[in-house]
Tab-separated table of C-alpha atoms in Angstrom:
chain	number	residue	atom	x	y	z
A	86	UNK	CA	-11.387	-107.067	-104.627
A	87	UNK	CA	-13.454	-109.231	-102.227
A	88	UNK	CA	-15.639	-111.796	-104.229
A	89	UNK	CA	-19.111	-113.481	-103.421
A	90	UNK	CA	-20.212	-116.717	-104.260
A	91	UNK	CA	-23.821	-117.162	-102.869
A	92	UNK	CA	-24.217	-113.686	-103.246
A	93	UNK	CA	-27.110	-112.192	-100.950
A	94	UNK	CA	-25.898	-113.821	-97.800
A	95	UNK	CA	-22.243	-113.323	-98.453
A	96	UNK	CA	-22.868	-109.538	-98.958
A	97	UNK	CA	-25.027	-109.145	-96.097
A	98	UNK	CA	-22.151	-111.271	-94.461
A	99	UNK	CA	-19.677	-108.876	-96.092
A	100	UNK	CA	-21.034	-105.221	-94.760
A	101	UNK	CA	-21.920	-107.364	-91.009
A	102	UNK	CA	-18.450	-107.806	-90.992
A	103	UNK	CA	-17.720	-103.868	-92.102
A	104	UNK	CA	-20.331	-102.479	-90.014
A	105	UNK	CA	-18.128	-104.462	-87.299
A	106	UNK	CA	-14.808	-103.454	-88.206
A	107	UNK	CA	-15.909	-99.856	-88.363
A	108	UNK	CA	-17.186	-99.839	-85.123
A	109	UNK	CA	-13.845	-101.519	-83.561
A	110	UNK	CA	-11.612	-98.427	-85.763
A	111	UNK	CA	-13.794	-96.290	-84.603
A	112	UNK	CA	-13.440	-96.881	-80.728
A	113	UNK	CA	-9.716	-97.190	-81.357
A	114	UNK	CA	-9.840	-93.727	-82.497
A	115	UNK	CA	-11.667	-92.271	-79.781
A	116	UNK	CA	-9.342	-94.340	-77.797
A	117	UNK	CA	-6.245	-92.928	-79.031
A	118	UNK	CA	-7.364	-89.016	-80.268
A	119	UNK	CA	-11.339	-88.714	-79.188
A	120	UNK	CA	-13.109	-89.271	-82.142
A	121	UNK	CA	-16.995	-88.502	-81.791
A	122	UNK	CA	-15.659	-85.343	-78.764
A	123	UNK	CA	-14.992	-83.209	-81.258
A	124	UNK	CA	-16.150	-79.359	-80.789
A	125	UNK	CA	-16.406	-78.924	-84.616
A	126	UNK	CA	-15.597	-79.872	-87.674
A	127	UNK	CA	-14.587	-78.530	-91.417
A	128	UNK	CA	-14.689	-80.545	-95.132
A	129	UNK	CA	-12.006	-78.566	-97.408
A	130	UNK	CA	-13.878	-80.523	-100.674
A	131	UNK	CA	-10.764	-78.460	-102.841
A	132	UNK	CA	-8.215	-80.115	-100.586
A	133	UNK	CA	-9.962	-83.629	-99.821
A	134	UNK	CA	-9.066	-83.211	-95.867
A	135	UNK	CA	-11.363	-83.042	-92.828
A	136	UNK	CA	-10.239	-81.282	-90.336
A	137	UNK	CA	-11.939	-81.471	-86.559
A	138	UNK	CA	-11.154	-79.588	-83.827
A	139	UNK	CA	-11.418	-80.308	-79.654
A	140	UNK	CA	-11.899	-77.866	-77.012
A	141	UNK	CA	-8.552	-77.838	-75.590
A	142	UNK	CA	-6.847	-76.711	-78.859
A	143	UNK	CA	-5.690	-79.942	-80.327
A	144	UNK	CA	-7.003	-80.458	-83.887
A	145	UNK	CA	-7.036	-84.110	-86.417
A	146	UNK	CA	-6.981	-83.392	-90.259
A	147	UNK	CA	-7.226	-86.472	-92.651
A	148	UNK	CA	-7.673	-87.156	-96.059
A	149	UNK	CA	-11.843	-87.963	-96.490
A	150	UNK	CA	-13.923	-89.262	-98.874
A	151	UNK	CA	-17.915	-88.421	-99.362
A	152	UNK	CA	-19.751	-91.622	-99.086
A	153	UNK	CA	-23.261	-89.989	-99.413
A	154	UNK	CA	-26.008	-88.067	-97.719
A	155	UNK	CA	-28.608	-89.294	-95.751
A	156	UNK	CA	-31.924	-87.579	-95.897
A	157	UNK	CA	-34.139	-88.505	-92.562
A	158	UNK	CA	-37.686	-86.729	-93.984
A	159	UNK	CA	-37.743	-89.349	-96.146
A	160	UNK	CA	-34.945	-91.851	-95.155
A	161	UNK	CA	-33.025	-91.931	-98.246
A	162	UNK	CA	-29.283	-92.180	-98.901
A	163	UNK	CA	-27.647	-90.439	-101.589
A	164	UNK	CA	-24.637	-92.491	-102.858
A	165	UNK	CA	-21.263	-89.567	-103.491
A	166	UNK	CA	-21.013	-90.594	-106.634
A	167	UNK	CA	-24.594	-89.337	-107.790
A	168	UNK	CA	-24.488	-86.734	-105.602
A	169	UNK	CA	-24.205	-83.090	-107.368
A	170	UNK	CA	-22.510	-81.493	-104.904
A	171	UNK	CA	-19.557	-83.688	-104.083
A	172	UNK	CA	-16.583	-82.483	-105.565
A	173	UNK	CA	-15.374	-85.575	-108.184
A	174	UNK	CA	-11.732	-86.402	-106.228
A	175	UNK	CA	-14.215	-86.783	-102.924
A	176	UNK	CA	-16.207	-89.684	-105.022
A	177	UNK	CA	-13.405	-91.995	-105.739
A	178	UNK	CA	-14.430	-94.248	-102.193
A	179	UNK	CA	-17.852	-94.673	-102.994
A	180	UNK	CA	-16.703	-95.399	-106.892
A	181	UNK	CA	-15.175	-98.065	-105.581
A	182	UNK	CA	-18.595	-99.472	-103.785
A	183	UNK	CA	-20.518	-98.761	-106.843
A	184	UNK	CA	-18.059	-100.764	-109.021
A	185	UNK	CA	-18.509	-103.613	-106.818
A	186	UNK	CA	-22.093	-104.065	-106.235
A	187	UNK	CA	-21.863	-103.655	-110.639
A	188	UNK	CA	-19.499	-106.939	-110.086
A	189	UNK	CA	-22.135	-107.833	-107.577
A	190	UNK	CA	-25.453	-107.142	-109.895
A	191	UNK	CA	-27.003	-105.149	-107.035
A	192	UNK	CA	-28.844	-102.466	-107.330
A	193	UNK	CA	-28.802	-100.852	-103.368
A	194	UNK	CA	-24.484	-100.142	-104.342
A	195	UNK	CA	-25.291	-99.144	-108.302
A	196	UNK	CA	-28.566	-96.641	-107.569
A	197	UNK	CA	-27.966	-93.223	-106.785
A	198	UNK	CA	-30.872	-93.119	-104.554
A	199	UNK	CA	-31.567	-95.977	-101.908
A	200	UNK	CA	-34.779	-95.973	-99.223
A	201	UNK	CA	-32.860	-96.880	-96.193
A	202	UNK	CA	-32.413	-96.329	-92.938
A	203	UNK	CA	-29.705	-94.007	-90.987
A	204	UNK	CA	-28.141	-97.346	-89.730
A	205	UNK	CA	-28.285	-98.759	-93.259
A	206	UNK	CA	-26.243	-95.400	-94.206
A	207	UNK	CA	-23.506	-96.294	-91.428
A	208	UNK	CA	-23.206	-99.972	-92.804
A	209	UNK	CA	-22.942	-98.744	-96.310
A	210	UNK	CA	-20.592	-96.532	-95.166
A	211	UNK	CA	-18.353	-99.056	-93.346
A	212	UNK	CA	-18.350	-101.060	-96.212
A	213	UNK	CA	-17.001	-98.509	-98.635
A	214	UNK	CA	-14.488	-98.509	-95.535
A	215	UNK	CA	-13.514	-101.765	-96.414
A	216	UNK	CA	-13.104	-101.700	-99.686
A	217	UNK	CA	-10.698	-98.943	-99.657
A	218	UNK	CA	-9.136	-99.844	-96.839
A	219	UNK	CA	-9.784	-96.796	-95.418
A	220	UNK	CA	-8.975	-95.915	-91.713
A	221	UNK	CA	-11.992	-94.817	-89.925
A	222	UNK	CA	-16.024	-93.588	-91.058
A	223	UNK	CA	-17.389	-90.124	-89.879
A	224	UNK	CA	-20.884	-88.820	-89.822
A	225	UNK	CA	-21.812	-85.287	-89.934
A	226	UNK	CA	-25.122	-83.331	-89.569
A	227	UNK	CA	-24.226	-80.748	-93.140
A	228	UNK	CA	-27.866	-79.178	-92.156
A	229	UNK	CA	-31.000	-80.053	-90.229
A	230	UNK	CA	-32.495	-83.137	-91.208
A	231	UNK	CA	-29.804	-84.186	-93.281
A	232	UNK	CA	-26.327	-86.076	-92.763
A	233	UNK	CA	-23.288	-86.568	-94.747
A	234	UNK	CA	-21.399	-90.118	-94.503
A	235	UNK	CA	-17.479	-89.879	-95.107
A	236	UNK	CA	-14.607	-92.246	-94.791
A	237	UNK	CA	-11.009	-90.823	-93.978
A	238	UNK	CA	-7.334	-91.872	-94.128
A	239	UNK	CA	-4.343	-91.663	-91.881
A	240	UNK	CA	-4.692	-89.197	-89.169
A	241	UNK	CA	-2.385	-86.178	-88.016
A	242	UNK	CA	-2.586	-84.756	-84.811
A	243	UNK	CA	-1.524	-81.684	-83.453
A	244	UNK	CA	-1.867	-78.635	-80.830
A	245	UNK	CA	-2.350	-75.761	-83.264
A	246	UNK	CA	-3.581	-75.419	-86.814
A	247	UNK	CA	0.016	-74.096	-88.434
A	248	UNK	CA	1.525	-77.310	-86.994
A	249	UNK	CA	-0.131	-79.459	-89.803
């Protein structure tokens, strides 16, 4: 577990730094298997995976996490852990955030409900990332107006769905 000393600046430091490294595993993944060119995309909450598929048949499935919603009427993020809807084995990532901003003593990491904006919803996001060392963060639009924040594991790629 990563700790802080001075501990505004160092977490500000801290999700910089994630907000960063997201951005670099995310352009590796688009690199590598197009991340973000995606045609559409499907969260099994029973099964934990995400599954996206591309136009020219090829599809990714990984293991996800719900970080939270993001509501844009009023610009307020919904941590997964709060949130009624998220299935409990798709909390255990943003758990993990709320357990450290406890360690932490603050409250935007331990409230369900944060005013923030869409960008502070990607760099919360990115640092749940990082504290669960997971391999990439994914947003999707569940309806209009609102957006759900994931984080997702190792990725399998393949040409048709039975060859998962």
């Amino acid at each position: 577990m990563v700790k802080l000393h001075n501990r505004e600046a160092s977490l500000d430091a801290l999700i910089a730094a994630s907000a960063d490294e997201a951005q670099i595993a995310n352009m590796l993944h688009n690199s590598t298997w197009r991340l973000g060119e995606e045609k559409s995309w499907h969260l099994d909450q029973n099964s934990g995976q995400l599954l996206l598929t591309f136009d020219d048949g090829t599809f990714a499935l990984a293991p996800a996490q719900v970080i939270g919603t993001f509501h844009h009427k009023d610009s307020t993020f919904m941590w997964g852990w709060d949130h009624p809807s998220v299935l409990p084995a798709l909390r255990r990532n943003a758990i993990t955030v709320r357990e450290f901003g406890k360690k932490q003593k603050t409250k935007e990491l331990t409230k369900g409900n944060v005013q923030c904006s869409e960008h502070r919803a990607w760099e919360l996001t990115a640092l749940a990332m990082r504290l669960n060392q997971a391999k990439g963060a994914y947003r999707i639009e569940v309806k209009p107006g609102v957006s759900m924040f994931l984080n997702f594991g190792e990725v399998q790629i393949a040409q048709e769905a039975g060859s998962l």
